PDB file of C-alpha atoms in Angstrom:
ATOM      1  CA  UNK A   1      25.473 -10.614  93.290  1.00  0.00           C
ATOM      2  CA  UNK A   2      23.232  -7.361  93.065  1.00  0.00           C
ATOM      3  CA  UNK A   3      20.404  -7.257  90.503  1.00  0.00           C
ATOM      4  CA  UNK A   4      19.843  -5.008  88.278  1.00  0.00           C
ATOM      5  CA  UNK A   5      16.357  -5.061  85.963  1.00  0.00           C
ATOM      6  CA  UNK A   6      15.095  -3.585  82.588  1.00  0.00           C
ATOM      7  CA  UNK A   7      11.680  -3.187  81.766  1.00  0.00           C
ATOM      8  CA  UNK A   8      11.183  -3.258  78.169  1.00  0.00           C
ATOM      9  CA  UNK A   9      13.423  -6.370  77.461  1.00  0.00           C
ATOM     10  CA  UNK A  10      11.597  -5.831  73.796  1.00  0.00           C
ATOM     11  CA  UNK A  11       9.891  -2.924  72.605  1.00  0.00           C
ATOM     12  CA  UNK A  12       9.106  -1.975  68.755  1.00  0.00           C
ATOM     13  CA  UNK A  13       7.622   1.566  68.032  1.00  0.00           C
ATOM     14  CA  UNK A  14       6.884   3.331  64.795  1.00  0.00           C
ATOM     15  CA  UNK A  15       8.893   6.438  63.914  1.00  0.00           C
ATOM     16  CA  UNK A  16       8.621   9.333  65.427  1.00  0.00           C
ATOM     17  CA  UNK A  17       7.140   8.127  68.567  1.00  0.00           C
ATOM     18  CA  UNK A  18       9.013   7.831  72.345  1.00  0.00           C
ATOM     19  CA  UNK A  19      10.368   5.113  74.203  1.00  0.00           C
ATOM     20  CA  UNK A  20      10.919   5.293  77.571  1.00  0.00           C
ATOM     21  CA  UNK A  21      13.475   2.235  79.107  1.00  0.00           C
ATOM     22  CA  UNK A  22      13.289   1.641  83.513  1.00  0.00           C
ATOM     23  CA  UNK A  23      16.225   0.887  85.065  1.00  0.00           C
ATOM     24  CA  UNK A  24      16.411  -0.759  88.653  1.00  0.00           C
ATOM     25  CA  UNK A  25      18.544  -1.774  91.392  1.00  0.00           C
ATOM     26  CA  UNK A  26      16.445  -4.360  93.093  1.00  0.00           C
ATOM     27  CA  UNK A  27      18.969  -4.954  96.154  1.00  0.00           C
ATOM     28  CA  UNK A  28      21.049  -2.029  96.512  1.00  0.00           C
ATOM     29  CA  UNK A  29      20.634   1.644  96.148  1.00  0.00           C
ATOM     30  CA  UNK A  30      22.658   3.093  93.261  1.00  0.00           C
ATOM     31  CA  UNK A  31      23.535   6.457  93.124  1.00  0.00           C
ATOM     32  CA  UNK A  32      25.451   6.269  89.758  1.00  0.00           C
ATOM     33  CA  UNK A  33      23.722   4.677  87.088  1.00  0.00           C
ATOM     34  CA  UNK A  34      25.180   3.907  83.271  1.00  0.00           C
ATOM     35  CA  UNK A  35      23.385   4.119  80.182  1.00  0.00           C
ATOM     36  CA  UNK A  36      25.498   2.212  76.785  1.00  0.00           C
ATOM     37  CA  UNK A  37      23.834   1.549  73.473  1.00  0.00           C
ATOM     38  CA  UNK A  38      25.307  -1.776  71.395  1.00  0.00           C
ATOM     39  CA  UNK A  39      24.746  -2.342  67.644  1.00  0.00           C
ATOM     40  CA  UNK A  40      25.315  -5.565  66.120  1.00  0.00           C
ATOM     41  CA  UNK A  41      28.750  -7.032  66.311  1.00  0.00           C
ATOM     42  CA  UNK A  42      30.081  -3.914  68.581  1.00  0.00           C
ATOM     43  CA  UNK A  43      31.155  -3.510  71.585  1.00  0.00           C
ATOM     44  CA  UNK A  44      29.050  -1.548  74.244  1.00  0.00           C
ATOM     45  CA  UNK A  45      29.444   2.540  73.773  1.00  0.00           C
ATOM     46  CA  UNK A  46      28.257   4.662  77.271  1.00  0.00           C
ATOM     47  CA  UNK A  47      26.193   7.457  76.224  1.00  0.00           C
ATOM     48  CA  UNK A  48      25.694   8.714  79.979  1.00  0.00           C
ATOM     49  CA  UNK A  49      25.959   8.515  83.095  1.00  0.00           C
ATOM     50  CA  UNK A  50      22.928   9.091  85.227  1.00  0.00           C
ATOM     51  CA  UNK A  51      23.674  10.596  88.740  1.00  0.00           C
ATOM     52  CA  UNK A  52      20.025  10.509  91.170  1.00  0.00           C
ATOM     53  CA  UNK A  53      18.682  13.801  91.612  1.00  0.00           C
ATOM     54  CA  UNK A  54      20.939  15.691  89.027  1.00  0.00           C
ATOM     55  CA  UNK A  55      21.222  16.244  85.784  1.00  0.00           C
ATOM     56  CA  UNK A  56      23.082  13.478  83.685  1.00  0.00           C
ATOM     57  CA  UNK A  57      25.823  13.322  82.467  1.00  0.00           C
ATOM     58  CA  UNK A  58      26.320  13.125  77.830  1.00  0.00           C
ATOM     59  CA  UNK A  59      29.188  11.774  76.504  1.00  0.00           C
ATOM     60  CA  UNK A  60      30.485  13.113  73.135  1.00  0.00           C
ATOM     61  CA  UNK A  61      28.163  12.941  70.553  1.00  0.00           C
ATOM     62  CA  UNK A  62      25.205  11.712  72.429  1.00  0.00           C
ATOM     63  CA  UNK A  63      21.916  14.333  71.691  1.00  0.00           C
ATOM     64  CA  UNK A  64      20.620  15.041  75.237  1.00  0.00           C
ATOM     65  CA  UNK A  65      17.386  16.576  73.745  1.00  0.00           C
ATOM     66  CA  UNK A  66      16.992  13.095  72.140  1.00  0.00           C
ATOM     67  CA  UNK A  67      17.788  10.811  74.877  1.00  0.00           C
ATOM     68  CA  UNK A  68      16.291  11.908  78.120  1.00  0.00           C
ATOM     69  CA  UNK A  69      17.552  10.595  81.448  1.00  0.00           C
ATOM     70  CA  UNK A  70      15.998  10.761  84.539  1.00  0.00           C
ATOM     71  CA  UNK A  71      17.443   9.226  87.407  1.00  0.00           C
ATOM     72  CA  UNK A  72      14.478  10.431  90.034  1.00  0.00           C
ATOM     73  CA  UNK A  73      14.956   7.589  92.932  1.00  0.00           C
ATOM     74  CA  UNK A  74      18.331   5.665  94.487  1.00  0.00           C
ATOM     75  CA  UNK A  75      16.961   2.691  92.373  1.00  0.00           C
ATOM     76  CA  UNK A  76      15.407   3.818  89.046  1.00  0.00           C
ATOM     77  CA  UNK A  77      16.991   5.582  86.482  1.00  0.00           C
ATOM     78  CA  UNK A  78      14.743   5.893  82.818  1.00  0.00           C
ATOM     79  CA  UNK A  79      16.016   6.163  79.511  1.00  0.00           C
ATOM     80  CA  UNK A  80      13.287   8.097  77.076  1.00  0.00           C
ATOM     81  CA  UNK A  81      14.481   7.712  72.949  1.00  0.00           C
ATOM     82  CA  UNK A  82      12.385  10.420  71.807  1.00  0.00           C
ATOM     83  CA  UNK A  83      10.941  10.656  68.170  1.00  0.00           C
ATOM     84  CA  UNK A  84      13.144   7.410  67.240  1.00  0.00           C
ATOM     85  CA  UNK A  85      13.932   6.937  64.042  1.00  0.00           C
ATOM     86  CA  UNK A  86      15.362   3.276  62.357  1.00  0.00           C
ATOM     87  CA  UNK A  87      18.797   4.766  63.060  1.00  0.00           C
ATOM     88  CA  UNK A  88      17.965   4.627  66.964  1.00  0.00           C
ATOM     89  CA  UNK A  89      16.952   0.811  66.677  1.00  0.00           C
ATOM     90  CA  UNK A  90      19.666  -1.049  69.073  1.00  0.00           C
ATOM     91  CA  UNK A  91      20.529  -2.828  72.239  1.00  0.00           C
ATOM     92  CA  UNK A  92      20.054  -0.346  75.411  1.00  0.00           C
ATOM     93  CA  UNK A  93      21.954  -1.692  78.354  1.00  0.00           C
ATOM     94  CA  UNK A  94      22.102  -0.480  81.733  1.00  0.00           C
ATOM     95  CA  UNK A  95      23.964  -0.569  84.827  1.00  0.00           C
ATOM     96  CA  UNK A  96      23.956   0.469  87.981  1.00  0.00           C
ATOM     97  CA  UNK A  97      27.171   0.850  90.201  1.00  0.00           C
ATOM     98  CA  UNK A  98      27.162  -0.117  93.903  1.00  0.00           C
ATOM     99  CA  UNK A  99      28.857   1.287  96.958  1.00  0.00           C
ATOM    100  CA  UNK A 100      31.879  -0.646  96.463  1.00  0.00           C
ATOM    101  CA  UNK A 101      32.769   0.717  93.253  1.00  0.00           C
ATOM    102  CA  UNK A 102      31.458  -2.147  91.116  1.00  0.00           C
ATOM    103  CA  UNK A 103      28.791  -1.963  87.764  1.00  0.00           C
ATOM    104  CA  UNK A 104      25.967  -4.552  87.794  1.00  0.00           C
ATOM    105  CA  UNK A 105      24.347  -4.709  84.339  1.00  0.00           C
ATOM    106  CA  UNK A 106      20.525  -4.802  83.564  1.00  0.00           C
ATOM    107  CA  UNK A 107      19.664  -7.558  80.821  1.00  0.00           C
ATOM    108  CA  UNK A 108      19.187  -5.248  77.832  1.00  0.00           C
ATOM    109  CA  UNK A 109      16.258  -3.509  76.048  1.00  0.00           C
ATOM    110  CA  UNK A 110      16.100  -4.291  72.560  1.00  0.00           C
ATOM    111  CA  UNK A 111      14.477  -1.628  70.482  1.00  0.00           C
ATOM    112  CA  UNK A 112      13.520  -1.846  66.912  1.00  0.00           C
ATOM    113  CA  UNK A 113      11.422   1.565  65.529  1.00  0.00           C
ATOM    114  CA  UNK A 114       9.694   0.906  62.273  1.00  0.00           C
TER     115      UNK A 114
ATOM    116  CA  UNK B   1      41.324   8.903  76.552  1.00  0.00           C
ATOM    117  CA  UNK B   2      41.535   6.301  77.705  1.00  0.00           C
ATOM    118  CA  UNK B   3      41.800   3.403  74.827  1.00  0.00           C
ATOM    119  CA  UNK B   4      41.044  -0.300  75.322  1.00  0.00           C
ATOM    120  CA  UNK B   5      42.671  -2.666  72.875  1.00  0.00           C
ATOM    121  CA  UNK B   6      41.520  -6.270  72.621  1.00  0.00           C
ATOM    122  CA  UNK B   7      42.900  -8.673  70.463  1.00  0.00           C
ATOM    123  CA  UNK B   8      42.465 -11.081  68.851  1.00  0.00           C
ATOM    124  CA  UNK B   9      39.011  -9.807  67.278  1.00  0.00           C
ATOM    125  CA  UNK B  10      37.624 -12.833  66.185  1.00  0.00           C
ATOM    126  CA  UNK B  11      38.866 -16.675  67.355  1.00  0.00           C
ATOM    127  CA  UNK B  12      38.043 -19.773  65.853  1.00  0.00           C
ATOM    128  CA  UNK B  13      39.309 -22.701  68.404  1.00  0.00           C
ATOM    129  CA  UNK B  14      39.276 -26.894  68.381  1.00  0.00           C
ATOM    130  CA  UNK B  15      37.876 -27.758  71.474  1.00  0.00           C
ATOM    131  CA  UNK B  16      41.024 -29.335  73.651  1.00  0.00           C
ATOM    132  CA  UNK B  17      42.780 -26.305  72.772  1.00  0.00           C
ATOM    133  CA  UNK B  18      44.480 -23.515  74.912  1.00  0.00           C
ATOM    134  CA  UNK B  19      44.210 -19.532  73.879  1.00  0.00           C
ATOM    135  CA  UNK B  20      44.888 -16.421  75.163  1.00  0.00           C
ATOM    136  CA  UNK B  21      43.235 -13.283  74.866  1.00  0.00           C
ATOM    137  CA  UNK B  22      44.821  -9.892  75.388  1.00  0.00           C
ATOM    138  CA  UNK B  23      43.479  -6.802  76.777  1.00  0.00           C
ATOM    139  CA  UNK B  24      45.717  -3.482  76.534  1.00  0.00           C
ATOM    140  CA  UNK B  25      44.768  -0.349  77.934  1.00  0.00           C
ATOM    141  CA  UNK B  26      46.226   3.432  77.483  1.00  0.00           C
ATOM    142  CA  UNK B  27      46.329   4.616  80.980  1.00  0.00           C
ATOM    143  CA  UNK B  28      46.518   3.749  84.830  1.00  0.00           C
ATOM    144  CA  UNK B  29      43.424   2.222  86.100  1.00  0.00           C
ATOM    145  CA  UNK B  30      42.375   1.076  89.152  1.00  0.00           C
ATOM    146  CA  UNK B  31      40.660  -2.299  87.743  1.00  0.00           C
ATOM    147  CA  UNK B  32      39.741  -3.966  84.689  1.00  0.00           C
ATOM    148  CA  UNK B  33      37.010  -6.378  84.635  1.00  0.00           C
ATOM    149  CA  UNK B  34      36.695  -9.582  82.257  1.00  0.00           C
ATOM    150  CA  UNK B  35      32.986  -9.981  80.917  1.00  0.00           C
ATOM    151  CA  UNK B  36      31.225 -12.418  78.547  1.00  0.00           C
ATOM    152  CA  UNK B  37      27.704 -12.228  76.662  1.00  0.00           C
ATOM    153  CA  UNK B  38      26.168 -14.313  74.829  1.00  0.00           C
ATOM    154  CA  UNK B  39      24.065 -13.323  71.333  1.00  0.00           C
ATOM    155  CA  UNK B  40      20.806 -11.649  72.230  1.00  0.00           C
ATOM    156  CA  UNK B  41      22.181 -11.008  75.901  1.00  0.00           C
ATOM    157  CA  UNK B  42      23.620  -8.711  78.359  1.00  0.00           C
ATOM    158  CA  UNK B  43      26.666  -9.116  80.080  1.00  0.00           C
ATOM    159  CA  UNK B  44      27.714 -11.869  82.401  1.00  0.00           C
ATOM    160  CA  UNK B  45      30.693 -10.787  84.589  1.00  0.00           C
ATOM    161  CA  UNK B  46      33.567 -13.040  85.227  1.00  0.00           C
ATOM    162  CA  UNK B  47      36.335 -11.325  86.912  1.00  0.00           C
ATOM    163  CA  UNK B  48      37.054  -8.465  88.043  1.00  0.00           C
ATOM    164  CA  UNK B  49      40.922  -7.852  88.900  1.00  0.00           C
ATOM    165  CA  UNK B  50      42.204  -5.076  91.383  1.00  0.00           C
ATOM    166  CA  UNK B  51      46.213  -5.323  91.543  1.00  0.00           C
ATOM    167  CA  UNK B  52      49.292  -5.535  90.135  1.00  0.00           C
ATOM    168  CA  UNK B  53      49.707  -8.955  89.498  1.00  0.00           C
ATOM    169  CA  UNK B  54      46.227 -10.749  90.525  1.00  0.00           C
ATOM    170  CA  UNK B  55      45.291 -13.578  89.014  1.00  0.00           C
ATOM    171  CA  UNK B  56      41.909 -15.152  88.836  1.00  0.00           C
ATOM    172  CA  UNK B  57      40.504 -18.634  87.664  1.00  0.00           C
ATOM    173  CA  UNK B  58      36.830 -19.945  86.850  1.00  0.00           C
ATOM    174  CA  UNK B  59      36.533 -23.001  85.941  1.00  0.00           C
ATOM    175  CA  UNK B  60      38.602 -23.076  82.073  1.00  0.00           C
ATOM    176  CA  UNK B  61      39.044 -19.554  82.591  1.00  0.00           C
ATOM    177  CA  UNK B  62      41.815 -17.461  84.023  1.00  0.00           C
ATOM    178  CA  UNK B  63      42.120 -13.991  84.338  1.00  0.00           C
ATOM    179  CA  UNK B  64      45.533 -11.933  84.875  1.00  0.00           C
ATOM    180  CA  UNK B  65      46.439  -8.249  85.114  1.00  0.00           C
ATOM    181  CA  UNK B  66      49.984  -6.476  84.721  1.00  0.00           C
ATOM    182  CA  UNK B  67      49.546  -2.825  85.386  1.00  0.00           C
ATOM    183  CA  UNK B  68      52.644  -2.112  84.463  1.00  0.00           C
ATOM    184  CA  UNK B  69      52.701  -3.198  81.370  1.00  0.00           C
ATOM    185  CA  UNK B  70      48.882  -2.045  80.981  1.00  0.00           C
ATOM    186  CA  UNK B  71      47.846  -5.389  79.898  1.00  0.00           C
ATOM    187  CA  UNK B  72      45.459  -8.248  81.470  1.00  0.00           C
ATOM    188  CA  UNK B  73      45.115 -11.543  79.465  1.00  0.00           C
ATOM    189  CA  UNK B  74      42.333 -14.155  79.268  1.00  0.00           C
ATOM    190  CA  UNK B  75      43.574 -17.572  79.172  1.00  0.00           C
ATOM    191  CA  UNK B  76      40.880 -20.592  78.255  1.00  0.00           C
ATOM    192  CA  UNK B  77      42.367 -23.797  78.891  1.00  0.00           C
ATOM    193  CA  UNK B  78      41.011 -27.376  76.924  1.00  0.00           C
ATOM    194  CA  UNK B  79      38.127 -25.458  75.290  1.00  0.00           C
ATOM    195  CA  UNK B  80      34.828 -26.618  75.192  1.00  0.00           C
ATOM    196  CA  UNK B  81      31.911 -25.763  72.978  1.00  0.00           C
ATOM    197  CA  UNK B  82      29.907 -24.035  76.156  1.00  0.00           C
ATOM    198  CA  UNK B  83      32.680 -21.492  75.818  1.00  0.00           C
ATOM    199  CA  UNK B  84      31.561 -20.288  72.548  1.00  0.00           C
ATOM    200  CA  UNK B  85      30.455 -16.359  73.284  1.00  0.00           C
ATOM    201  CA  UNK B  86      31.807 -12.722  72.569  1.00  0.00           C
ATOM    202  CA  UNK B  87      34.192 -11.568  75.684  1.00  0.00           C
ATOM    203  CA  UNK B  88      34.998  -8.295  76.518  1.00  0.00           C
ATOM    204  CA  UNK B  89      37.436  -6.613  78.421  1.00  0.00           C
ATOM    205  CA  UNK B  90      36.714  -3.202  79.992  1.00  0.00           C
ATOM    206  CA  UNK B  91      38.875  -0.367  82.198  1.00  0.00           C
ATOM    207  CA  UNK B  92      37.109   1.290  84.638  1.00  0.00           C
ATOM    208  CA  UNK B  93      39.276   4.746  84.907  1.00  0.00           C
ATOM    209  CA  UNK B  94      39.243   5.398  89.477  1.00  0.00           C
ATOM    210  CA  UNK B  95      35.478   4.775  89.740  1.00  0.00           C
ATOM    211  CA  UNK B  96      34.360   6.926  87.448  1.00  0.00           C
ATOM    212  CA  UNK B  97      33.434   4.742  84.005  1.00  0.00           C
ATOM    213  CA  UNK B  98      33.646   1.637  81.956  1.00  0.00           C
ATOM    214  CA  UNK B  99      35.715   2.264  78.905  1.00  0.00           C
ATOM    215  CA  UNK B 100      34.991  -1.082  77.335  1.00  0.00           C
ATOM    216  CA  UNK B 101      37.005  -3.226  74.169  1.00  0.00           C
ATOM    217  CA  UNK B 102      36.048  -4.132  70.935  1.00  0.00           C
ATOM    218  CA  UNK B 103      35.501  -7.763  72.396  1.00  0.00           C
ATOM    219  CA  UNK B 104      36.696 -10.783  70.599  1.00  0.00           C
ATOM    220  CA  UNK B 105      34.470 -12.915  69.051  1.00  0.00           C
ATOM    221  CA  UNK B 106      34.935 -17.207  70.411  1.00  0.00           C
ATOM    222  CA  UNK B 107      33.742 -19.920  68.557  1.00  0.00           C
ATOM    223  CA  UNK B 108      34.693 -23.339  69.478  1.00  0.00           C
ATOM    224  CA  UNK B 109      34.421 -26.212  67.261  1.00  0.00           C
ATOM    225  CA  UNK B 110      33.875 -29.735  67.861  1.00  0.00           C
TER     226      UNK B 110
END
């Protein structure tokens, strides 16, 4: 199946500084790519969908001043937590959707912010 | 909105034993996919059903999907301990997102 990467897979940062998660298709060129955040024992919540060389796309309650997509390439979309606080400490996952419709999922970024 | 239901939340099985887990869903979709993770991972997919009817098996694991009734099931058959993981169910509403369940929680004891 297609591969998707994440680069962080850990990252801890101090409060108040920015954190900027990759993205990648490694085999296939993804025009739509996913952004969800998971906290312990939940299930995965999108918080937007990153369309290349557009703006993305916030669901409700997501701060897009905050959490800064760029999706500049077919295969890289980033994912910048700016001035994190504790509260932003979770699982990041990714995914990227291929041409036929279906979401491959990057391996996670696990931020904690001191 | 679309809502995804999953149920049971939390499942505490012998090994030998046969479950079910359900998936409900509030609207038509054009597929629902079946995925598992383990703790401190992402997402493993296992299925990924199209149609009215389909039906898919992997190994002690089989997938089915009734549109009509808006409702797909996960059926593990003579558990093992390898099973043991948080599975999810998720809607994906004509290609446009993943609206994902509350997952249910599998621990299988010797």
């Amino acid at each position: 199946g297609a591969v998707v990467s994440q680069h962080p897979s850990r990252v801890i940062c101090k409060s108040g500084t920015s954190v900027k998660i990759e993205c990648r298709s490694l085999d296939f060129q993804a025009t739509t790519m996913f952004w969800y955040r998971q906290f312990p024992k939940q299930s995965l919540m999108l918080m937007a969908t990153s369309n290349e060389g557009s703006k993305a796309t916030y669901e409700q309650g997501v701060e897009k001043d905050k959490f800064l997509i760029n999706h500049a390439s077919l295969t890289l979309s980033t994912l910048t937590v700016t001035s994190a606080h504790p509260e932003d400490s979770s699982f990041y996952i990714c995914s990227a959707r291929s041409e036929v419709n279906e979401q491959f999922f990057g391996p996670g970024t696990r931020l904690t912010v001191l | 909105e679309l809502k995804v239901e999953q149920n049971p939340l939390f499942l505490s099985m012998q090994e030998g034993k046969n479950y079910t887990i359900y998936c409900n869903y509030s609207t038509t979709s054009d597929r629902l996919y079946w995925y598992r993770q383990d703790p401190g991972k992402s997402l493993e997919s296992l299925f990924v059903l199209l149609s009215n009817g389909a039906v898919k098996q992997e190994g002690r694991l089989m997938a089915s999907l009734d549109t009509k009734a808006r409702l797909s099931t996960l059926h593990i058959t003579a558990a093992v301990h390898d099973l043991s993981a948080t599975y999810f169910c998720a809607v994906d509403q004509y290609g446009n997102k993943l609206v994902f369940g509350a997952g249910t929680i599998l621990r299988v004891k010797s």
